[in-house]
mmCIF file of C-alpha atoms and ligand atoms in Angstrom:
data_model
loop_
_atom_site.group_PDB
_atom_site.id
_atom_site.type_symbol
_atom_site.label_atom_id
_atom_site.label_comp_id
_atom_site.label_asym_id
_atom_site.label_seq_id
_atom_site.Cartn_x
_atom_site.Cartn_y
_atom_site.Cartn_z
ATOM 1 C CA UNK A 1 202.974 -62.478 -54.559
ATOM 2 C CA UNK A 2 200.941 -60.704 -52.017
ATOM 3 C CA UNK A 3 199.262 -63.271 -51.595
ATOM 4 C CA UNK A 4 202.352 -65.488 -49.881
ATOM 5 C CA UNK A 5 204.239 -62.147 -48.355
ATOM 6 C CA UNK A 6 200.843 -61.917 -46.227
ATOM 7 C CA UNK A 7 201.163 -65.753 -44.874
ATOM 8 C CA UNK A 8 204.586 -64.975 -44.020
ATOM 9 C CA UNK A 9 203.992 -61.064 -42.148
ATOM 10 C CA UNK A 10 204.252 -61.423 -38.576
ATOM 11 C CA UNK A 11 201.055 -59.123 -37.981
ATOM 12 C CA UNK A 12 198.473 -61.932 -40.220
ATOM 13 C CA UNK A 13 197.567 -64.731 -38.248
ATOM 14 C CA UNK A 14 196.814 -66.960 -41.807
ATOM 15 C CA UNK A 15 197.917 -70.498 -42.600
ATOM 16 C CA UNK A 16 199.528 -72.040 -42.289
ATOM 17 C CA UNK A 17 200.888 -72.241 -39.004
ATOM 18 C CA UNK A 18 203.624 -73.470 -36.950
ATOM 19 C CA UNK A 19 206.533 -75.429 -38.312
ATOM 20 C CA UNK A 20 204.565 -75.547 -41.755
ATOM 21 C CA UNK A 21 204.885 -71.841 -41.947
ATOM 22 C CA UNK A 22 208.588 -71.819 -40.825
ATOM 23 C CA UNK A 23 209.126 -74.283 -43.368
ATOM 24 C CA UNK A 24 206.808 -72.388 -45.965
ATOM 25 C CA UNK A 25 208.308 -68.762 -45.392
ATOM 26 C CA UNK A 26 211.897 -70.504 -45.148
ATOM 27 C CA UNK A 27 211.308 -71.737 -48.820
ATOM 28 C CA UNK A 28 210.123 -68.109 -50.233
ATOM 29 C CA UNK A 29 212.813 -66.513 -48.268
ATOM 30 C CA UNK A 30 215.658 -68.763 -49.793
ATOM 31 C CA UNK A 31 214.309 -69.802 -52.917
ATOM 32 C CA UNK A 32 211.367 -68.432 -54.758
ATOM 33 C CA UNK A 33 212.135 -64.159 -54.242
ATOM 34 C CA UNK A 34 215.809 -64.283 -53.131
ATOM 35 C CA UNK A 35 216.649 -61.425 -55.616
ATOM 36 C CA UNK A 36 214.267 -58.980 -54.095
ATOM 37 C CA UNK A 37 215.628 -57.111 -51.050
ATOM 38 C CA UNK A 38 212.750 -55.119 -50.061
ATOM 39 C CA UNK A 39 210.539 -58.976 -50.123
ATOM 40 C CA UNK A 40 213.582 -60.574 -48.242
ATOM 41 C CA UNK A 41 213.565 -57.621 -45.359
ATOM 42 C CA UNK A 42 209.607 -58.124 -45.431
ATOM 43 C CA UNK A 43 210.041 -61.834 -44.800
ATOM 44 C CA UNK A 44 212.776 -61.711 -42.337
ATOM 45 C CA UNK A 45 210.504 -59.637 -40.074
ATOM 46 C CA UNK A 46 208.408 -62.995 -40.187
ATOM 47 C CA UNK A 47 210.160 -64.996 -37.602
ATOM 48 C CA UNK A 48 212.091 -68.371 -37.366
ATOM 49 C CA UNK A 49 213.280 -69.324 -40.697
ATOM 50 C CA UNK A 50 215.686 -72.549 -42.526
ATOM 51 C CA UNK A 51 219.029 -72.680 -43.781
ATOM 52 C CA UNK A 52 218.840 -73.050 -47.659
ATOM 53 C CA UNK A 53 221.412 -76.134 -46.850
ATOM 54 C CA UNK A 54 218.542 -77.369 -44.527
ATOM 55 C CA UNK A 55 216.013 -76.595 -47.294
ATOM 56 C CA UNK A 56 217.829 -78.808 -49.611
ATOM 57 C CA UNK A 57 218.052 -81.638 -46.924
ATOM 58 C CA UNK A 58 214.807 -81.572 -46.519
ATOM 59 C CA UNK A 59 213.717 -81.681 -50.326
ATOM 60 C CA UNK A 60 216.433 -84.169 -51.189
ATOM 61 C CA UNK A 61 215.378 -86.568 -47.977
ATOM 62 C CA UNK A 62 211.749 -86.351 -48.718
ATOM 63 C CA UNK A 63 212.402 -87.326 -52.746
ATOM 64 C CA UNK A 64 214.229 -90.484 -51.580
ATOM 65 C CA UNK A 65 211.445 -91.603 -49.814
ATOM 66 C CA UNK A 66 208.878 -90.943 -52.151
ATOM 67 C CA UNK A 67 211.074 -92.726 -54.697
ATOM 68 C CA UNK A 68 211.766 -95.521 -52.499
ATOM 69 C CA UNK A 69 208.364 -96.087 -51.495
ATOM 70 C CA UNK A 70 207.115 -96.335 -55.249
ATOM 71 C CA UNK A 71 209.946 -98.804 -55.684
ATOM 72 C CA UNK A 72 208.405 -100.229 -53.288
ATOM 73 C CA UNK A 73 204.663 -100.221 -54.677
ATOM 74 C CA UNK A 74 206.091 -101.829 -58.096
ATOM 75 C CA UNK A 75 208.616 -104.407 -57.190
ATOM 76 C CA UNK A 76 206.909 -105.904 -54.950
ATOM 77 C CA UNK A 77 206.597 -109.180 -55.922
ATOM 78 C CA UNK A 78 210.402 -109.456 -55.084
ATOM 79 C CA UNK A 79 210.035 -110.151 -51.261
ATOM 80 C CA UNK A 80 208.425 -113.449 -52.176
ATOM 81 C CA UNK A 81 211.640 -114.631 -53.227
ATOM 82 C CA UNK A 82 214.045 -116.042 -50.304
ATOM 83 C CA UNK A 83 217.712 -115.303 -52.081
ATOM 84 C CA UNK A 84 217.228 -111.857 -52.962
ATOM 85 C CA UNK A 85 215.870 -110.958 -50.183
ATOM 86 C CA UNK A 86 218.940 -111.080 -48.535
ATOM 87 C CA UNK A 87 220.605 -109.272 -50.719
ATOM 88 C CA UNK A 88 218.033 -106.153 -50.481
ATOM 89 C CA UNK A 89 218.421 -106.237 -46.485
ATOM 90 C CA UNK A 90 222.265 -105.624 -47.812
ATOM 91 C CA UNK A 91 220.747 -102.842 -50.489
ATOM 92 C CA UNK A 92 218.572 -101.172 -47.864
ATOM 93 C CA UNK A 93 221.058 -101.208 -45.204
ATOM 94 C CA UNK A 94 223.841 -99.086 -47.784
ATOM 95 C CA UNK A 95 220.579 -96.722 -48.731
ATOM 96 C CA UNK A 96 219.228 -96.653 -45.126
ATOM 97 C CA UNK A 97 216.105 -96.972 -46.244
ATOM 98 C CA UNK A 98 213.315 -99.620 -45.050
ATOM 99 C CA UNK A 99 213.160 -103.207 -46.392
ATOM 100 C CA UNK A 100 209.860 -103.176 -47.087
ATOM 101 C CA UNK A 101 210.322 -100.805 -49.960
ATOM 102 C CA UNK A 102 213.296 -102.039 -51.779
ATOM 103 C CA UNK A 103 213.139 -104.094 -54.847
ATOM 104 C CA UNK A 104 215.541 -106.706 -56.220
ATOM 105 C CA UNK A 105 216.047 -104.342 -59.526
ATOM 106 C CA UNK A 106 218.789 -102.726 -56.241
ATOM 107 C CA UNK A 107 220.860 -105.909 -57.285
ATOM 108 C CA UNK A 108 220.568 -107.175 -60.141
ATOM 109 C CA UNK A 109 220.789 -111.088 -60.750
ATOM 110 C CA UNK A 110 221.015 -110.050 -64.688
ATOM 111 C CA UNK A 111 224.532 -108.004 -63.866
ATOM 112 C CA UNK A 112 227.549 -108.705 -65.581
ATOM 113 C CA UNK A 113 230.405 -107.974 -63.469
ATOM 114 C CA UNK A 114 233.023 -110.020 -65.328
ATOM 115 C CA UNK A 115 235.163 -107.212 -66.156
ATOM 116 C CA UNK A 116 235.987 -106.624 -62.597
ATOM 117 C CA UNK A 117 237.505 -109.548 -62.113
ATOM 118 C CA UNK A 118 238.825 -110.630 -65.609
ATOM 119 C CA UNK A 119 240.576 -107.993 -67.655
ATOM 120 C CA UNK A 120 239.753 -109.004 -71.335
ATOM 121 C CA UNK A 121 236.670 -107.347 -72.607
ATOM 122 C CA UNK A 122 233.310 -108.225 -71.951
ATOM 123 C CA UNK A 123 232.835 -109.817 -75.582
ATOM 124 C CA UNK A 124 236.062 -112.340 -74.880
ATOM 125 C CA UNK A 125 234.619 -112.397 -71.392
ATOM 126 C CA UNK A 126 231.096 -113.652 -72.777
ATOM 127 C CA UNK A 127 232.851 -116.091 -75.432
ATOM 128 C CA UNK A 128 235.269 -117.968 -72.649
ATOM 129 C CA UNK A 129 232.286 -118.229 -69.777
ATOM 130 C CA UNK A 130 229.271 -117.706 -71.974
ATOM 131 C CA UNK A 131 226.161 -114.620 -71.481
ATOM 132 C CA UNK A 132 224.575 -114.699 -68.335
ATOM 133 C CA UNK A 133 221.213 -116.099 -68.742
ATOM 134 C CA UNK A 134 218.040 -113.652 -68.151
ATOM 135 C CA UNK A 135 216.290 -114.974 -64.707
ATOM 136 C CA UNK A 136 213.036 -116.325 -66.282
ATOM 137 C CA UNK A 137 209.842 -115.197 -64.165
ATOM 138 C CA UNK A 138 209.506 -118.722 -62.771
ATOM 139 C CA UNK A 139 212.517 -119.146 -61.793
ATOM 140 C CA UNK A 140 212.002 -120.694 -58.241
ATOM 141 C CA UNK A 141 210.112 -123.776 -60.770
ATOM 142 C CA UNK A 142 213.191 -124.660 -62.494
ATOM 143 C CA UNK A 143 214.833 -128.188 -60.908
ATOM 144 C CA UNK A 144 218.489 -129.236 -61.548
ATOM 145 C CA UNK A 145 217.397 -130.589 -64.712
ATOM 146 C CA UNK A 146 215.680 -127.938 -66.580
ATOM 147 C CA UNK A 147 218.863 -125.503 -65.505
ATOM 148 C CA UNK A 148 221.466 -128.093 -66.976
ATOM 149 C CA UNK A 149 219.587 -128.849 -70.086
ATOM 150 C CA UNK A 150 218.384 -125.184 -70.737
ATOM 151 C CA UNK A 151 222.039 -124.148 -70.316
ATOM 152 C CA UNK A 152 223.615 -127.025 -72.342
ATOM 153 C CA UNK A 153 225.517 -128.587 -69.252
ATOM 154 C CA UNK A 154 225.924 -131.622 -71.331
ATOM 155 C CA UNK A 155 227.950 -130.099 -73.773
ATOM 156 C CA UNK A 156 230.087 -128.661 -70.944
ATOM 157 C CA UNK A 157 230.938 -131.231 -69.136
ATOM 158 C CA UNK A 158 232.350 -133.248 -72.299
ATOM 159 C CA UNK A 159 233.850 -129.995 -73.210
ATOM 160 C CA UNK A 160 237.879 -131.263 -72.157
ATOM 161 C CA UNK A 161 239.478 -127.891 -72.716
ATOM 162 C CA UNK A 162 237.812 -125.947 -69.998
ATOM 163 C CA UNK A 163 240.752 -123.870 -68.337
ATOM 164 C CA UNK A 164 241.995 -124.512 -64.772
ATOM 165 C CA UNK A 165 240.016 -122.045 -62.435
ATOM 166 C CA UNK A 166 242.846 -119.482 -61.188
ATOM 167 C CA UNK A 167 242.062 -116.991 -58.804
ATOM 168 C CA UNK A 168 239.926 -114.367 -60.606
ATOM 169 C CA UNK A 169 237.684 -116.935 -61.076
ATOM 170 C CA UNK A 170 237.454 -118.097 -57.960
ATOM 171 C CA UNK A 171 236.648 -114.493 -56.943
ATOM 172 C CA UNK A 172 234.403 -113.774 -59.140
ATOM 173 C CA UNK A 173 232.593 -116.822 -57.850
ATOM 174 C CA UNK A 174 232.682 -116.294 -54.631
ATOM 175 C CA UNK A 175 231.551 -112.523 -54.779
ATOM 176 C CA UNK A 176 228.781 -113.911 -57.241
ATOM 177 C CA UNK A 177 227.293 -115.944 -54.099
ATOM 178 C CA UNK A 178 228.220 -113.182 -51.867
ATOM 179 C CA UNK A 179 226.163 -110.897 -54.319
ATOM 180 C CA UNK A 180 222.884 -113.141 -54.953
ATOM 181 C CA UNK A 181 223.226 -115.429 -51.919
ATOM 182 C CA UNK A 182 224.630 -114.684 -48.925
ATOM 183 C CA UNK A 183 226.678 -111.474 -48.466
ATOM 184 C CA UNK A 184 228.114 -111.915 -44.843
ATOM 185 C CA UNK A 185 229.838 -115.740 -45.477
ATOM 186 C CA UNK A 186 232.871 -116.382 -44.956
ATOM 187 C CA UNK A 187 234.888 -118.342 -46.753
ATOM 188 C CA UNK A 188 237.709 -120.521 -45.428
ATOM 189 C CA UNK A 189 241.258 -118.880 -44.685
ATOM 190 C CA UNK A 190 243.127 -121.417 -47.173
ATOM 191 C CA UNK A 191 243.621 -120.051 -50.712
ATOM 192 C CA UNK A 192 240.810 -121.067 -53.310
ATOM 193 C CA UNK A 193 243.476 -122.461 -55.832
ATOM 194 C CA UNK A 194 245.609 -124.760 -53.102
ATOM 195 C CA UNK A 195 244.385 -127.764 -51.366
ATOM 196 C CA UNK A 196 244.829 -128.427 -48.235
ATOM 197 C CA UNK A 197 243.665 -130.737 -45.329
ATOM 198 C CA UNK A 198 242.666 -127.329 -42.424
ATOM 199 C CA UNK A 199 244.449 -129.370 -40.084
ATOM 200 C CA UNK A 200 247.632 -127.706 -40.592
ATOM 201 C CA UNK A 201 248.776 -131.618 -41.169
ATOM 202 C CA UNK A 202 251.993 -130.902 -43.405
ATOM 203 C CA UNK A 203 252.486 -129.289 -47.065
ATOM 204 C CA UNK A 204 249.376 -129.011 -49.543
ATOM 205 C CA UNK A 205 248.242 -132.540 -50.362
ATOM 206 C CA UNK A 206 246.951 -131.456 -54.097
ATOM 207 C CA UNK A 207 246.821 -129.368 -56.845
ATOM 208 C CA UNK A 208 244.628 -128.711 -60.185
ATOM 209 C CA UNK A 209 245.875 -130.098 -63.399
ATOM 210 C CA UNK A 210 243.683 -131.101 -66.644
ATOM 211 C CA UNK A 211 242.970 -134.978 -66.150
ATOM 212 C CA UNK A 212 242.809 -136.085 -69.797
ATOM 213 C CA UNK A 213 239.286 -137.369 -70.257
ATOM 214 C CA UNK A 214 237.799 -135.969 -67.392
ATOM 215 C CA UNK A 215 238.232 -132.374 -67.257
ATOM 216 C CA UNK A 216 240.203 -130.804 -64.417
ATOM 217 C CA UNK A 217 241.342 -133.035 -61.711
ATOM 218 C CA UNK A 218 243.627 -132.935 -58.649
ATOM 219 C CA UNK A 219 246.695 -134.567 -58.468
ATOM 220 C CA UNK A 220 248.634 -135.353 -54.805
ATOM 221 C CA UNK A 221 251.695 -132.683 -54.444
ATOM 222 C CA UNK A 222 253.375 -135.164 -52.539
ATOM 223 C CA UNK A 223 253.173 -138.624 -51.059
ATOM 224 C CA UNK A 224 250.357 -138.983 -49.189
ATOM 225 C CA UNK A 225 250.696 -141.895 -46.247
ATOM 226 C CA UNK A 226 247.605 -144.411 -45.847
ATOM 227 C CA UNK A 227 244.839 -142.927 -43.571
ATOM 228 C CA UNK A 228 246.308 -139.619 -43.888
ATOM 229 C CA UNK A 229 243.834 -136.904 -44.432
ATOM 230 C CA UNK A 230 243.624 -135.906 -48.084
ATOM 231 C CA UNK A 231 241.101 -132.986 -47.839
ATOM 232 C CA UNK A 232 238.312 -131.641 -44.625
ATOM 233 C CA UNK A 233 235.310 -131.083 -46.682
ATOM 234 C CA UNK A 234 233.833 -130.357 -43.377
ATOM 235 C CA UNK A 235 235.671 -127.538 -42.390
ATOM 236 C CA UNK A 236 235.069 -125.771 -45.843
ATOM 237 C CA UNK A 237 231.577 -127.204 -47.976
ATOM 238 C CA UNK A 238 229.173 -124.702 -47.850
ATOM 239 C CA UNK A 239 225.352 -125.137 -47.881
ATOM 240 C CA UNK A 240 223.038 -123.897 -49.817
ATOM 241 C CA UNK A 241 218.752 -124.045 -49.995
ATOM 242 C CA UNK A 242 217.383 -124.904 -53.379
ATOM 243 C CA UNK A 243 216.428 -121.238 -54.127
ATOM 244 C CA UNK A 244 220.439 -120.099 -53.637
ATOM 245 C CA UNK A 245 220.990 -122.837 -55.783
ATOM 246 C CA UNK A 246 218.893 -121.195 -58.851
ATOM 247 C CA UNK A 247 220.058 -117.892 -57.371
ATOM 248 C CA UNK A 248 223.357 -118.374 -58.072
ATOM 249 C CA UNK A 249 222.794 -120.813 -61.460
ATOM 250 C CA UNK A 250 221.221 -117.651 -62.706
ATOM 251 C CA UNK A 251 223.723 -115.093 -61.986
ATOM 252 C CA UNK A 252 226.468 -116.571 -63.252
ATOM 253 C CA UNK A 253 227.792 -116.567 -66.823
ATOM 254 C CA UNK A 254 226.303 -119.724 -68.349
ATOM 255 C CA UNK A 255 229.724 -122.073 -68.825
ATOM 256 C CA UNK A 256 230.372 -121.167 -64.792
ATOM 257 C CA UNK A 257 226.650 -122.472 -64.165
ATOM 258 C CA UNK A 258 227.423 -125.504 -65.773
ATOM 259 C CA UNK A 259 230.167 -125.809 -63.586
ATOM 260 C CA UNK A 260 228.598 -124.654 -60.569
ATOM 261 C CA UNK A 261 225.714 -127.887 -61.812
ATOM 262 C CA UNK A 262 228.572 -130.092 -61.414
ATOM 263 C CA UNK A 263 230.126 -128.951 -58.342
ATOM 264 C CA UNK A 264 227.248 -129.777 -56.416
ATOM 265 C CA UNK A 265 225.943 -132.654 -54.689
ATOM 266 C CA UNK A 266 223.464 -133.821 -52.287
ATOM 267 C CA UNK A 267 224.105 -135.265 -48.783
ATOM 268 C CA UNK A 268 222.784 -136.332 -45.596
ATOM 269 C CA UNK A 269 224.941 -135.164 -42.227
ATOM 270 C CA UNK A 270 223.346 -137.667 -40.065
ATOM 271 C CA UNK A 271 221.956 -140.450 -39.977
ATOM 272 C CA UNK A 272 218.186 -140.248 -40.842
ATOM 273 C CA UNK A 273 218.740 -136.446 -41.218
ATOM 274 C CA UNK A 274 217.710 -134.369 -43.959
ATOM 275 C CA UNK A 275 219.185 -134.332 -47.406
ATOM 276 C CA UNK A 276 221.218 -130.836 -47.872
ATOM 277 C CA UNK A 277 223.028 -129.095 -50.819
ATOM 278 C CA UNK A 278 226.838 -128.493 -50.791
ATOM 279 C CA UNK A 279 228.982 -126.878 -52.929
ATOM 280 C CA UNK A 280 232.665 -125.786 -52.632
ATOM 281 C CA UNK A 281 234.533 -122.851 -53.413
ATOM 282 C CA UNK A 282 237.913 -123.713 -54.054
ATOM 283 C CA UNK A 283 239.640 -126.721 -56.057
ATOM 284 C CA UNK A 284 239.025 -129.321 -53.969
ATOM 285 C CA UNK A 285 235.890 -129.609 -55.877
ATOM 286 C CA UNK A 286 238.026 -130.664 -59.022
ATOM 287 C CA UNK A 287 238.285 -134.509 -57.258
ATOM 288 C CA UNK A 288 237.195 -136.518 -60.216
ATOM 289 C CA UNK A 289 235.318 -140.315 -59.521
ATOM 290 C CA UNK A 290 236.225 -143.651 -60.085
ATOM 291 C CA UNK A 291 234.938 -146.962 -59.155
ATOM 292 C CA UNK A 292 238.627 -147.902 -57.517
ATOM 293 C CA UNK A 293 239.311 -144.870 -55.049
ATOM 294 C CA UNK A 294 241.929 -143.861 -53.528
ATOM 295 C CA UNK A 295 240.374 -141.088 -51.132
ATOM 296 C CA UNK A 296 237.167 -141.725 -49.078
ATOM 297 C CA UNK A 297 235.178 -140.259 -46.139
ATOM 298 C CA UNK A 298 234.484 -142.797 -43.411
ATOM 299 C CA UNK A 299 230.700 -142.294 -43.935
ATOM 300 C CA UNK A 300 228.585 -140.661 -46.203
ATOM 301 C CA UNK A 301 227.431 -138.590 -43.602
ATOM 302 C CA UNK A 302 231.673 -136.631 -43.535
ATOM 303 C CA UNK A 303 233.048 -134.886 -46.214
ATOM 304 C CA UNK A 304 236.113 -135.365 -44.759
ATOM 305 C CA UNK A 305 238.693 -137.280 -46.817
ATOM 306 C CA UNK A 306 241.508 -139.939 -45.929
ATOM 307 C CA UNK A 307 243.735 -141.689 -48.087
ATOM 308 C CA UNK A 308 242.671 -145.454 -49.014
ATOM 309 C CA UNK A 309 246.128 -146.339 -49.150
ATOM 310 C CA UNK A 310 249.429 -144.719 -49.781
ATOM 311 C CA UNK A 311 249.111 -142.192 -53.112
ATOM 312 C CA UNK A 312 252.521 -140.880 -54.922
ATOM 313 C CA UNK A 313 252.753 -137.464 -55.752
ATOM 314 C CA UNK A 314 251.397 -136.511 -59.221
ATOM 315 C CA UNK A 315 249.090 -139.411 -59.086
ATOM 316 C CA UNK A 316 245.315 -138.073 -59.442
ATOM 317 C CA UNK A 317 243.200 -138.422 -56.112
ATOM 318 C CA UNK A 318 240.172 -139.989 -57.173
ATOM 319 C CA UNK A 319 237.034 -140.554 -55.093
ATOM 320 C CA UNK A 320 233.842 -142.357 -55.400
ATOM 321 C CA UNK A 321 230.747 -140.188 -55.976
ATOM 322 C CA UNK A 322 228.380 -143.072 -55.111
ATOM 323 C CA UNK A 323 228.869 -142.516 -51.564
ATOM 324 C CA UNK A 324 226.628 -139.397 -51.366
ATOM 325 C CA UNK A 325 223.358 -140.434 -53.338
ATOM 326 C CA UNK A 326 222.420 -137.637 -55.756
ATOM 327 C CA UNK A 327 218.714 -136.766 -54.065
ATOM 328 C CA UNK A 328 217.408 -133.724 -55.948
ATOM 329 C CA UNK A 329 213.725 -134.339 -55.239
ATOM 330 C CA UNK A 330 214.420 -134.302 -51.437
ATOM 331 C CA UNK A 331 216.308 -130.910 -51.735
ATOM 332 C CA UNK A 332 213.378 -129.153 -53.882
ATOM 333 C CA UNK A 333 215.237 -128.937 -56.794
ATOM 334 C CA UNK A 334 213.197 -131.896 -58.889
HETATM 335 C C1 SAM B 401 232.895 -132.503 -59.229
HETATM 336 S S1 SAM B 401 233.270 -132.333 -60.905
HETATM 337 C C2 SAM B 401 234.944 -132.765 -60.976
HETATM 338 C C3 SAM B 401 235.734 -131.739 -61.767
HETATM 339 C C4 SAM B 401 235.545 -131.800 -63.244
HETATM 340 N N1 SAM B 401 236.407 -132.813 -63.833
HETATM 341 C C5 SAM B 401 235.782 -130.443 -63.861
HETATM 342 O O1 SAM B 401 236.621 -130.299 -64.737
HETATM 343 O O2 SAM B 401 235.109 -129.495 -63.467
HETATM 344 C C6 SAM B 401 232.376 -133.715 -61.509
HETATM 345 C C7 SAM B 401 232.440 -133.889 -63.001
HETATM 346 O O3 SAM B 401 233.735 -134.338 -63.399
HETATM 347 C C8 SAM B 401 233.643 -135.270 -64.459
HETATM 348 N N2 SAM B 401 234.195 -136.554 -64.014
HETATM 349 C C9 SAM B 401 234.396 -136.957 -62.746
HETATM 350 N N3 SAM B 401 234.934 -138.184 -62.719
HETATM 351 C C10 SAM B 401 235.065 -138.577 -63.991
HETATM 352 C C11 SAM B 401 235.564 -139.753 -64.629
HETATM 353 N N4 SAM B 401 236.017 -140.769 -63.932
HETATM 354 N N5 SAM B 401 235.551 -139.809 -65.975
HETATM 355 C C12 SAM B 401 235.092 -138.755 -66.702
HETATM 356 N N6 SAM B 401 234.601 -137.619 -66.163
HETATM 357 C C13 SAM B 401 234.597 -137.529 -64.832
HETATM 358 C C14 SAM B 401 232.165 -135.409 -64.791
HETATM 359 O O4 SAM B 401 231.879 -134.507 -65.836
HETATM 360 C C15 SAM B 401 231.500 -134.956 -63.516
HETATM 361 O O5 SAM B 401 230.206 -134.452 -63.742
#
């Protein structure tokens, strides 16, 4: 005890000195012999001295970073991956602490977060939408293919009781790819669960209804005049690299995967351009194929979609998927 009163008298010249001793004699003052009056007069005598809230600031500041920094030293391996990353620029910009030091445990691609957006508990959750599946370490490997046959897409997509998305699931899908993939998009103005042509052109053209033997489908809410625009894909796809593909594939429970598997497609924008990855997050990505369409693009480069010739309302808008040539090995995803 004598020992540390000395460093703190203002007649010793000892270390340590400077702020160090401020900081030092601050600490014994406040901290270690607060009880004592007689040690408390002694060390008052010393000179400039902290706050004990200043103290604490310090102590608490200086734990963060040592915390963050090991973070740091054992996740590593994280900032190889592209998707994540951009969620942990999101992490470290809520923690204010530096990039370089945050790991992807900050967001977890494992999460289950169904309860927020559906209210039955998590085991109905898991039955209706399945467990979400535990991001293998070689994840950034797996193509289209291993994904849908590791998560049993087939079965899925002959499964012809799979509810209408409503709009907890489309927000719990959206704030999926906000979480894994890309927090600052922003989704079109229109209502995930109507359809709608973004041109303001009229009433909804669609709706969701099951299509008996091919899942959901959409169905025209009214009559729909030849060359009238059933649906702007432009104005509302959104593209994705291969690694937000898995990203997302991966964070979502595994029946919404599946889903997610078949609501994408590949597609070239211009002529001679690269292939790309779309998906869409709202119904219009219930339109079901058929080899006698009644909606089309005028290319395969649009997503844009006019009306072959007149449709009556309730009768099911059907495209042709062969006009966008599924190209997973161009997209990195074979
Ligand atoms: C873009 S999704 C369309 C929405 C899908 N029906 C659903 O319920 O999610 C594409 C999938 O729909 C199904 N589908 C599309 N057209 C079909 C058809 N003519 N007959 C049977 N199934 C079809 C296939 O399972 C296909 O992989």
């Amino acid at each position: 005890r004598t020992f540390l009163l000395d460093r703190c008298s203002p007649d010793e010249d000892l270390p340590p000195t400077g702020t160090a001793r401020t900081l030092f004699c601050s600490f014994l003052l406040n901290m270690v012999i607060p009880a004592r009056s007689s040690s408390k007069a002694y060390l008052r005598g010393s000179g400039k001295s902290f706050s004990t809230q200043t103290l604490i600031a310090i102590f608490f500041g200086s734990s963060l970073l040592a915390l963050s920094f090991l973070a740091g030293v054992f996740y590593n391996e994280s900032t190889h991956y592209d998707a994540p990353l951009k969620s942990n620029l999101r992490g470290a910009a809520t923690l204010k602490i530096p990039v370089s030091v945050v790991s992807d445990t900050l967001i977890d691609p494992n999460q289950d977060s169904t309860q927020e957006f559906f209210p039955d508990s998590t085991k109905h959750n898991q039955k209706k939408w399945g467990k979400i599946k535990t991001r293998p370490d070689d994840w950034v490997e797996w193509s289209f293919h291993d994904v849908h046959s590791e998560f049993k897409c087939s079965e899925h997509a002959h499964d012809h009781h799979k509810p209408l998305p409503d709009l907890a699931f489309w927000n719990y899908y959206r704030d999926t790819f906000k979480r894994v993939v890309d927090n600052d998009i922003e989704f079109d103005f229109v209502p995930p669960t109507e359809g709608y042509t973004m041109n303001g052109d009229g009433k909804q053209p669609y709706y969701a209804k099951i299509s008996p033997g091919k899942g959901r489908g959409l169905f025209a809410s009214r009559d729909i005049k030849k060359g009238g625009v059933v649906h702007d894909g432009n104005a509302s796809d959104i593209e994705m690299s291969a690694n937000d593909w898995r990203s997302m594939a991966f964070a979502l429970p595994q029946k919404m995967a599946c889903d997610f598997s078949e609501w994408t497609w590949t597609q070239q924008t211009e002529k001679g351009g690269p292939y790309k990855i779309f998906t869409a997050f709202n119904i219009s990505i219930l339109m079901n194929s058929s080899k006698d369409p009644n909606t089309m693009p005028k290319s395969s480069y649009s997503s844009k979609m006019y009306a072959l010739r007149d449709i009556k309302k309730d009768e099911e808008i059907l495209t042709d998927y062969k006009i966008y040539p599924t190209k997973w090995e161009k997209v990195g995803l074979s």
